[in-house]
PDB file of C-alpha atoms in Angstrom:
ATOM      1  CA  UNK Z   1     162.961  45.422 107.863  1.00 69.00           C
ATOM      2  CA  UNK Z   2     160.445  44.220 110.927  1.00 75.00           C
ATOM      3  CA  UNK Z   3     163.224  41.870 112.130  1.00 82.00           C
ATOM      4  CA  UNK Z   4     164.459  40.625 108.727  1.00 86.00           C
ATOM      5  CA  UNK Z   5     167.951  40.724 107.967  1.00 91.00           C
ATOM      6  CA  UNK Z   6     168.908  41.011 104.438  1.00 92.00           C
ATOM      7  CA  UNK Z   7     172.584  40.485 103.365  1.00 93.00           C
ATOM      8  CA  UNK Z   8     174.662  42.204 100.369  1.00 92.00           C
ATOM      9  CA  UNK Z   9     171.885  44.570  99.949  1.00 90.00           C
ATOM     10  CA  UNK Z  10     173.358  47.333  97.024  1.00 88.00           C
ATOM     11  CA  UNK Z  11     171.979  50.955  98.177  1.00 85.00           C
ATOM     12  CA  UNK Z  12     172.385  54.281  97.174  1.00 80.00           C
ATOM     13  CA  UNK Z  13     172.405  56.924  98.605  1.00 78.00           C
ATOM     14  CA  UNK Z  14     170.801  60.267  96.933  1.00 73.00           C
ATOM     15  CA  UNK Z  15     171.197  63.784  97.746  1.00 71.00           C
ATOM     16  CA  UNK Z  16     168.277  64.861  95.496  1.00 68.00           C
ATOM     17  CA  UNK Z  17     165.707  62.904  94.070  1.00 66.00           C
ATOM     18  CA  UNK Z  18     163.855  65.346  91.125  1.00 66.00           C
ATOM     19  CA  UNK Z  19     160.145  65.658  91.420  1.00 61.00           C
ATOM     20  CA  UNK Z  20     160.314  65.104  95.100  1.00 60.00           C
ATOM     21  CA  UNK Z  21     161.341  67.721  97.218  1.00 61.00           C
ATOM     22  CA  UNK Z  22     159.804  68.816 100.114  1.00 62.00           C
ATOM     23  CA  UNK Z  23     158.721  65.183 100.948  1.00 61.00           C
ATOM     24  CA  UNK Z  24     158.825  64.292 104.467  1.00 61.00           C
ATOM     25  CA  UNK Z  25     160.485  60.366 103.962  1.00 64.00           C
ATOM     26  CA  UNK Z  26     163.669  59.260 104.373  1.00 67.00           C
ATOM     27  CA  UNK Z  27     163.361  57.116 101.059  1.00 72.00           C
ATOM     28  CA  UNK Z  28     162.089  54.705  98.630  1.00 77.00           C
ATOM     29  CA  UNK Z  29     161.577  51.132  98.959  1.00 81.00           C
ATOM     30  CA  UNK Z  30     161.966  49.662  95.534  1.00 82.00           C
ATOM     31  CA  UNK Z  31     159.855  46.843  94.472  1.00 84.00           C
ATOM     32  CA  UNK Z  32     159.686  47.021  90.898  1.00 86.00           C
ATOM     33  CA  UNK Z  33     162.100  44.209  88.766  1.00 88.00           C
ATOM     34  CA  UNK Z  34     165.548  44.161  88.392  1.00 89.00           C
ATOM     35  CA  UNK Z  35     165.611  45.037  84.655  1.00 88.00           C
ATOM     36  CA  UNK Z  36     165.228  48.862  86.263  1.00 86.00           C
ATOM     37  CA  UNK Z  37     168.162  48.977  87.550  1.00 86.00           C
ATOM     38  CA  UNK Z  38     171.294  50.924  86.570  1.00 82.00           C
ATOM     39  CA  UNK Z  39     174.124  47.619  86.898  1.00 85.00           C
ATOM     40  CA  UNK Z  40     172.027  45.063  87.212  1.00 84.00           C
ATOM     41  CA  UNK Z  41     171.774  45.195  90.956  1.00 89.00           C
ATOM     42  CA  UNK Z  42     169.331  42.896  93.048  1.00 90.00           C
ATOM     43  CA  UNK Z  43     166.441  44.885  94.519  1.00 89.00           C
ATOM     44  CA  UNK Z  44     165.983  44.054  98.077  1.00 89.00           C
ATOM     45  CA  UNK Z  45     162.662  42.146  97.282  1.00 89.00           C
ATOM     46  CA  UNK Z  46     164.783  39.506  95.189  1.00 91.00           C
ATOM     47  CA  UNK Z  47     167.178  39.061  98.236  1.00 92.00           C
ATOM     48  CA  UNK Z  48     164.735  38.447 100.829  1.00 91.00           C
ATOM     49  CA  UNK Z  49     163.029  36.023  98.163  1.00 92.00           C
ATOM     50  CA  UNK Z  50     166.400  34.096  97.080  1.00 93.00           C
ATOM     51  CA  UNK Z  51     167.651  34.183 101.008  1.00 94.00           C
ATOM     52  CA  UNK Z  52     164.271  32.280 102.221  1.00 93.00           C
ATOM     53  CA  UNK Z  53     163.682  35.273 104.499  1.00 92.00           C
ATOM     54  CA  UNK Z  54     159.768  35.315 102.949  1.00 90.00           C
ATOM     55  CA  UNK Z  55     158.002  32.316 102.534  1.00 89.00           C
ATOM     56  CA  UNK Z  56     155.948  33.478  99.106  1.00 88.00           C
ATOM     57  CA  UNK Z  57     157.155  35.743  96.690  1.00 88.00           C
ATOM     58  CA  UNK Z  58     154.037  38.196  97.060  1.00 87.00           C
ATOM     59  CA  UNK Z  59     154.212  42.043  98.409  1.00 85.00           C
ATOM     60  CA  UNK Z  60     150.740  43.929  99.323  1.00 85.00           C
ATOM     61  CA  UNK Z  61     149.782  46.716 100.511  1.00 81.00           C
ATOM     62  CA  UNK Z  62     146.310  47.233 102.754  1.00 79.00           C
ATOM     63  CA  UNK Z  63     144.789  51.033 102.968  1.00 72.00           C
ATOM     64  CA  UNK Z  64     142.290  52.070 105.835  1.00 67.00           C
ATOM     65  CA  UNK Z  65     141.706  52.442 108.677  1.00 59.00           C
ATOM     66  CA  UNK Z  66     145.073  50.811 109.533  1.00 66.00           C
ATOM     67  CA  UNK Z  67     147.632  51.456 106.695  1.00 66.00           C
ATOM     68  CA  UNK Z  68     150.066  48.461 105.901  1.00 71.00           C
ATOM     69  CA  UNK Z  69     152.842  46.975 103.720  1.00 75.00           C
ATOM     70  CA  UNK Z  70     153.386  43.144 103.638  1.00 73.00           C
ATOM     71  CA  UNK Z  71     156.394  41.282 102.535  1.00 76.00           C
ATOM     72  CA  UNK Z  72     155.795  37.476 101.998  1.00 82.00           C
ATOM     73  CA  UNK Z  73     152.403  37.472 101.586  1.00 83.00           C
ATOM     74  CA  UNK Z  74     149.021  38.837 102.095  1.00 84.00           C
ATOM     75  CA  UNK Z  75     146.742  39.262 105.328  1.00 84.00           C
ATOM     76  CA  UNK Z  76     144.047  36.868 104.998  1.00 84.00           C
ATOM     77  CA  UNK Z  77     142.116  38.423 108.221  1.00 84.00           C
ATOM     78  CA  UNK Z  78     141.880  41.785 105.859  1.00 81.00           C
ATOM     79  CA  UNK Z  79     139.768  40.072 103.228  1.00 82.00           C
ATOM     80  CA  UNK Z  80     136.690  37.882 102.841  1.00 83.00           C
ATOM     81  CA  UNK Z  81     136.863  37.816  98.789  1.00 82.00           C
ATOM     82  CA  UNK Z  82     139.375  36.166  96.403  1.00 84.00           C
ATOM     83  CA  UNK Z  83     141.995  37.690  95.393  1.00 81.00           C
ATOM     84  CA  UNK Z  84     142.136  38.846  91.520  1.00 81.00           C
ATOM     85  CA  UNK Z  85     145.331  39.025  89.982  1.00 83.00           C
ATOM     86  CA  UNK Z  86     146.196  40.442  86.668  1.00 85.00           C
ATOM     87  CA  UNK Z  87     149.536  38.974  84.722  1.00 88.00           C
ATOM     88  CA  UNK Z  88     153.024  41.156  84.366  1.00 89.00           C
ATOM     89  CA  UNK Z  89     153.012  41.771  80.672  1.00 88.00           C
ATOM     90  CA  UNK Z  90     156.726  43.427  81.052  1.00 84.00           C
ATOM     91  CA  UNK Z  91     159.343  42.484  84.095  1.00 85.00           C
ATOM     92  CA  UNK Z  92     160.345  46.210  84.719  1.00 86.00           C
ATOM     93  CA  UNK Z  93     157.456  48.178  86.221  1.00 84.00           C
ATOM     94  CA  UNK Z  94     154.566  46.389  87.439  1.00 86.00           C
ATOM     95  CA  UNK Z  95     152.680  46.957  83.857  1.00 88.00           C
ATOM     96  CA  UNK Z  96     149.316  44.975  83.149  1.00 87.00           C
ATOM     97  CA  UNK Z  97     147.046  44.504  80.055  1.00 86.00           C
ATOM     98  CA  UNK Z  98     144.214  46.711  80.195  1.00 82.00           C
ATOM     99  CA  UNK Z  99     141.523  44.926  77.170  1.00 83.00           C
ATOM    100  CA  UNK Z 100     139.298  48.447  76.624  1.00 83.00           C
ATOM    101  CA  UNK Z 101     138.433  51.072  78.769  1.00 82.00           C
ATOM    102  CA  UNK Z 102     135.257  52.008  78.668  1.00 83.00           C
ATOM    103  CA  UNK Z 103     132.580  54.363  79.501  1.00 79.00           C
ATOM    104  CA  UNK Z 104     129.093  53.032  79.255  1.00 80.00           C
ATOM    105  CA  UNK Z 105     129.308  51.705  75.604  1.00 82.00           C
ATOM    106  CA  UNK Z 106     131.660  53.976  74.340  1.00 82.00           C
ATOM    107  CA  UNK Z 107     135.298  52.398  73.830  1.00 83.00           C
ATOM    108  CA  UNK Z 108     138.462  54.937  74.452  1.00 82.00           C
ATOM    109  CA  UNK Z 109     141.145  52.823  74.651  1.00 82.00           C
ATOM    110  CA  UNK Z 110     141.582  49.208  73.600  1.00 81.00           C
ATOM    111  CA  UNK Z 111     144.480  46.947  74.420  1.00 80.00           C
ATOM    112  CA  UNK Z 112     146.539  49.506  76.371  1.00 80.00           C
ATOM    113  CA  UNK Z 113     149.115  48.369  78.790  1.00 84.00           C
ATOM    114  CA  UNK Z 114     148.854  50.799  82.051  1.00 85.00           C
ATOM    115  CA  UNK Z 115     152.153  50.522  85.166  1.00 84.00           C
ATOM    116  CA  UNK Z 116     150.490  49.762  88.853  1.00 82.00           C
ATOM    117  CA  UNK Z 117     152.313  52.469  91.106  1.00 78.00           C
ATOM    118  CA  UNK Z 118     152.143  52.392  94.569  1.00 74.00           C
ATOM    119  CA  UNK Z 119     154.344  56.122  94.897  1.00 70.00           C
ATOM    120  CA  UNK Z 120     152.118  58.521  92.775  1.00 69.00           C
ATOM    121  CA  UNK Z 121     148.274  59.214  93.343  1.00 66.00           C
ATOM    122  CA  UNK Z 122     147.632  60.288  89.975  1.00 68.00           C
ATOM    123  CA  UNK Z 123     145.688  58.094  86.953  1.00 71.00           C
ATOM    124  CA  UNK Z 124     147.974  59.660  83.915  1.00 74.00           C
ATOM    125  CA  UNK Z 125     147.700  58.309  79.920  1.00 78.00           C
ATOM    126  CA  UNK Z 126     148.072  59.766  76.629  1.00 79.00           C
ATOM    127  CA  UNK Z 127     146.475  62.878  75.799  1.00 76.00           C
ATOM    128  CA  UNK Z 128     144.060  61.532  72.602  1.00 80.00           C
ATOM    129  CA  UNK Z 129     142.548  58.307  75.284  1.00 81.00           C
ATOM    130  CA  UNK Z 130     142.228  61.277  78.474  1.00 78.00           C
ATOM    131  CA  UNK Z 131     140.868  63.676  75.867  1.00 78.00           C
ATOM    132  CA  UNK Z 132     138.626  60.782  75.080  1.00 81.00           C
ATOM    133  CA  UNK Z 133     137.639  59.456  78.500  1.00 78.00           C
ATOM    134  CA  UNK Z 134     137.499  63.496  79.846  1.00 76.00           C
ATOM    135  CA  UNK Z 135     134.552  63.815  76.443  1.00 77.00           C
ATOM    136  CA  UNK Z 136     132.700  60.606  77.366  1.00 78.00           C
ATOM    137  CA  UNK Z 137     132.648  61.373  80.989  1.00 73.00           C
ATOM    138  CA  UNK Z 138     132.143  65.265  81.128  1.00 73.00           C
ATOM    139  CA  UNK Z 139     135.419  66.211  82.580  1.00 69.00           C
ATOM    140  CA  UNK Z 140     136.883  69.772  82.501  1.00 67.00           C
ATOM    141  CA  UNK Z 141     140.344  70.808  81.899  1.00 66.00           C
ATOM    142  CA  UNK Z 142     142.125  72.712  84.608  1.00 65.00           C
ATOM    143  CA  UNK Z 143     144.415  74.056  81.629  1.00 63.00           C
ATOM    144  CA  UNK Z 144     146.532  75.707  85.142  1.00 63.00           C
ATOM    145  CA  UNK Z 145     147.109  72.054  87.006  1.00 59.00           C
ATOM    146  CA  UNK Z 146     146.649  69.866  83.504  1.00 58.00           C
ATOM    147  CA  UNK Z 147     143.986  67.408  85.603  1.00 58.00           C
ATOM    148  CA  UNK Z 148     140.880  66.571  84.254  1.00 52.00           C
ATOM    149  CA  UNK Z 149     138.001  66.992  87.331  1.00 55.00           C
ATOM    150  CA  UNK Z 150     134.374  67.085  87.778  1.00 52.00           C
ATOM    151  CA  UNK Z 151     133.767  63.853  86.026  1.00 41.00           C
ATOM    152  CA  UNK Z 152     130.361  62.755  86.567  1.00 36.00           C
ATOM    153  CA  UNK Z 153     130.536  58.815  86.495  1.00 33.00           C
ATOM    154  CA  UNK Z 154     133.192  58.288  88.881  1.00 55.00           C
ATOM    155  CA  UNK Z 155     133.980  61.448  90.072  1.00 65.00           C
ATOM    156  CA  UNK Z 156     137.435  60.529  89.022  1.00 68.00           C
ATOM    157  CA  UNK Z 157     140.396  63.012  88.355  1.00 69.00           C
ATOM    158  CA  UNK Z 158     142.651  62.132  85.221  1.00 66.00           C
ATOM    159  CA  UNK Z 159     145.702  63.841  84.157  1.00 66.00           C
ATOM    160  CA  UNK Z 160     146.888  63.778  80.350  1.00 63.00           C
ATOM    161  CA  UNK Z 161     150.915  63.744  80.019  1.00 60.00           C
ATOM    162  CA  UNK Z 162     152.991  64.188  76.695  1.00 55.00           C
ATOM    163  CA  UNK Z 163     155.975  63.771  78.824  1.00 54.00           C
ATOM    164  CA  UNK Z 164     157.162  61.999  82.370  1.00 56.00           C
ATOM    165  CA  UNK Z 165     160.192  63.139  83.772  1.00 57.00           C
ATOM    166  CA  UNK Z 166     162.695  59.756  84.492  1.00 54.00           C
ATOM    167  CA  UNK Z 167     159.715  57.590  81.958  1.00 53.00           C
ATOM    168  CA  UNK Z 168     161.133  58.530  78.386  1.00 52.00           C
ATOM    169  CA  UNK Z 169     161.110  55.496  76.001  1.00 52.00           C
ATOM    170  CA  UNK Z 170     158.721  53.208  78.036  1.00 53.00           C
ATOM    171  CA  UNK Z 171     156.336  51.494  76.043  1.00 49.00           C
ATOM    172  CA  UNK Z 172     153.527  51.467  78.764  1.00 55.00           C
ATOM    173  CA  UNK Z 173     150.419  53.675  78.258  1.00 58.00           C
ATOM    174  CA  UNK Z 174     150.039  55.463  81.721  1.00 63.00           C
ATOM    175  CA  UNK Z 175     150.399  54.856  85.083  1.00 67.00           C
ATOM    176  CA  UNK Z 176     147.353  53.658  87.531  1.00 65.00           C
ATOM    177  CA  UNK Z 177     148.908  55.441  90.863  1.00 71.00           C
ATOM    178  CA  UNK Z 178     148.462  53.705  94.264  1.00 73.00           C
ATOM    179  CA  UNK Z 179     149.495  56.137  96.425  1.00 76.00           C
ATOM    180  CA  UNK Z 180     147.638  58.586  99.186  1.00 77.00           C
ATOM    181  CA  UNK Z 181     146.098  61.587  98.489  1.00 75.00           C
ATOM    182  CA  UNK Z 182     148.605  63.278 100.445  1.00 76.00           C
ATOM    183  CA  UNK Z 183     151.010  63.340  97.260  1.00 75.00           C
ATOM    184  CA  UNK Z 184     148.600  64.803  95.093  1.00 75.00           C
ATOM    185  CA  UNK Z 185     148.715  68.375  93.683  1.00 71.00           C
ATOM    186  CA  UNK Z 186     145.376  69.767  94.597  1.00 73.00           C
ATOM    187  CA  UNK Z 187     143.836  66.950  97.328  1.00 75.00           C
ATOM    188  CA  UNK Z 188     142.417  65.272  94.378  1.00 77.00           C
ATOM    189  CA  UNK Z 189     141.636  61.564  95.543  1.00 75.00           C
ATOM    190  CA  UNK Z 190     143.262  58.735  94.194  1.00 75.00           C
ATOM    191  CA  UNK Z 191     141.423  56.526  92.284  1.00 74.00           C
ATOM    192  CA  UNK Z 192     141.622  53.473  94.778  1.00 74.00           C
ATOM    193  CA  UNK Z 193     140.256  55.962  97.214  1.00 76.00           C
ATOM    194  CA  UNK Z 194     137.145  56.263  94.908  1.00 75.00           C
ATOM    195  CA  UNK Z 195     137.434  52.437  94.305  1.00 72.00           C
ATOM    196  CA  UNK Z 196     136.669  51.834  98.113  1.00 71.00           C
ATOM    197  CA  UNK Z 197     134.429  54.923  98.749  1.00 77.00           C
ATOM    198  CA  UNK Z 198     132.218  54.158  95.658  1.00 74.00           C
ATOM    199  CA  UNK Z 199     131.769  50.369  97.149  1.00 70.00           C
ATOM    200  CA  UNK Z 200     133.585  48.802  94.321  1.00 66.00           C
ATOM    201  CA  UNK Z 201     135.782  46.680  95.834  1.00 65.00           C
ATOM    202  CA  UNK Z 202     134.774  44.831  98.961  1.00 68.00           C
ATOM    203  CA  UNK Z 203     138.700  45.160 100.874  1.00 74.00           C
ATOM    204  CA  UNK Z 204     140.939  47.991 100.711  1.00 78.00           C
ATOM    205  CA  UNK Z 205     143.772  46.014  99.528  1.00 78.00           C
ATOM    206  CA  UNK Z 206     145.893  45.555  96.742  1.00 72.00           C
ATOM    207  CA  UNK Z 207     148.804  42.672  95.937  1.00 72.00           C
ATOM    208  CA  UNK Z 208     151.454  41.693  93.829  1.00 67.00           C
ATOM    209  CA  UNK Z 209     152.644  38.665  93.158  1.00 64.00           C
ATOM    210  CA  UNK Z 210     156.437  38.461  91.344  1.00 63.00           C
ATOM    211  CA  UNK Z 211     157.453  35.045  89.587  1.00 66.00           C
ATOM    212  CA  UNK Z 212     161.024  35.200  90.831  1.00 63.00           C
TER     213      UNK Z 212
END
């Protein structure tokens, strides 16, 4: 991986992978925590951590113009601001604390917990807070794709799910997908794409920072 060697690295090797046919890469990179995996396995982040081949425990990922994964660490000459980081409330996906969602100063959701997902481009939660957010924003149901478009605020496509395929029994409330727009169903854009179009973040980056 860009020159690093990592030894004892458990792989495996799939002949289908459900939900993703059709795709044109050659694999996934897991970077989630080891509590994911089927035996208890190290995931190749852990053994370039615990064999010093990074010097920080810290992953990111930098979007446009020049597209970018870091191991180790973060590109300082890609941002000007400090970095914000929100704590791991559960060592299995990356899954933060959101306090409320809101929309103007009506609440939908308060207290959920939402999984950071840098291989899906969709926002999904449960169907009574999407309902909710679709009402407050002005959304309309696509009842033939299941995504909520045409929201006024944010322009922001949302996509209610009662069930995720390979996600049964998580406790986490939906999944805030980091991904390009080249995996969504109908070109919809991401919502860090609107994050950097709309000027709402000054760097087109995103981190994560594991406590190994």
């Amino acid at each position: 991986i860009s020159g690093i060697i990592v030894k004892n690295q458990t792989i495996a090797q799939c002949a289908f992978l459900n939900g993703m046919t059709g795709n044109v890469n050659d694999g996934i990179f897991g970077l989630a925590y080891s509590s994911l995996t089927k035996d208890g396995e190290k995931p190749v982040f852990y053994n370039m951590w615990s064999q010093g081949l990074i010097s920080e425990a810290i992953f990111s990922s930098y979007f446009n113009p020049d597209p970018k994964a870091i191991s180790g660490g973060v590109d300082s000459s890609k941002y000007t601001v400090s970095v914000t980081y929100a704590p791991v409330v559960l060592a299995g996906y990356l899954e933060f604390q959101m306090t409320s969602v809101t929309v103007g100063s009506t609440i939908v959701s308060r207290s959920a917990n939402a999984i950071i997902d840098t291989g899906t481009s969709l926002t999904i939660g449960p169907v009574t807070e999407v309902r909710a957010l679709n009402h407050a924003l002005g959304g309309t149901l696509d009842s033939s794709s299941g995504l909520i478009s045409g929201i006024a605020v944010k322009k922001q496509t949302f996509a209610p799910c009662t069930l995720l395929n390979g996600m049964t029994g998580n406790v986490n409330d939906g999944i805030f997908g980091l991904a390009y727009s080249s995996l969504t169903k109908g070109g919809e854009k991401p919502v860090f794409y609107n994050m950097w179009s709309q000027g709402l973040i000054s760097e087109a980056i995103f981190s994560f920072y594991f406590n190994l």
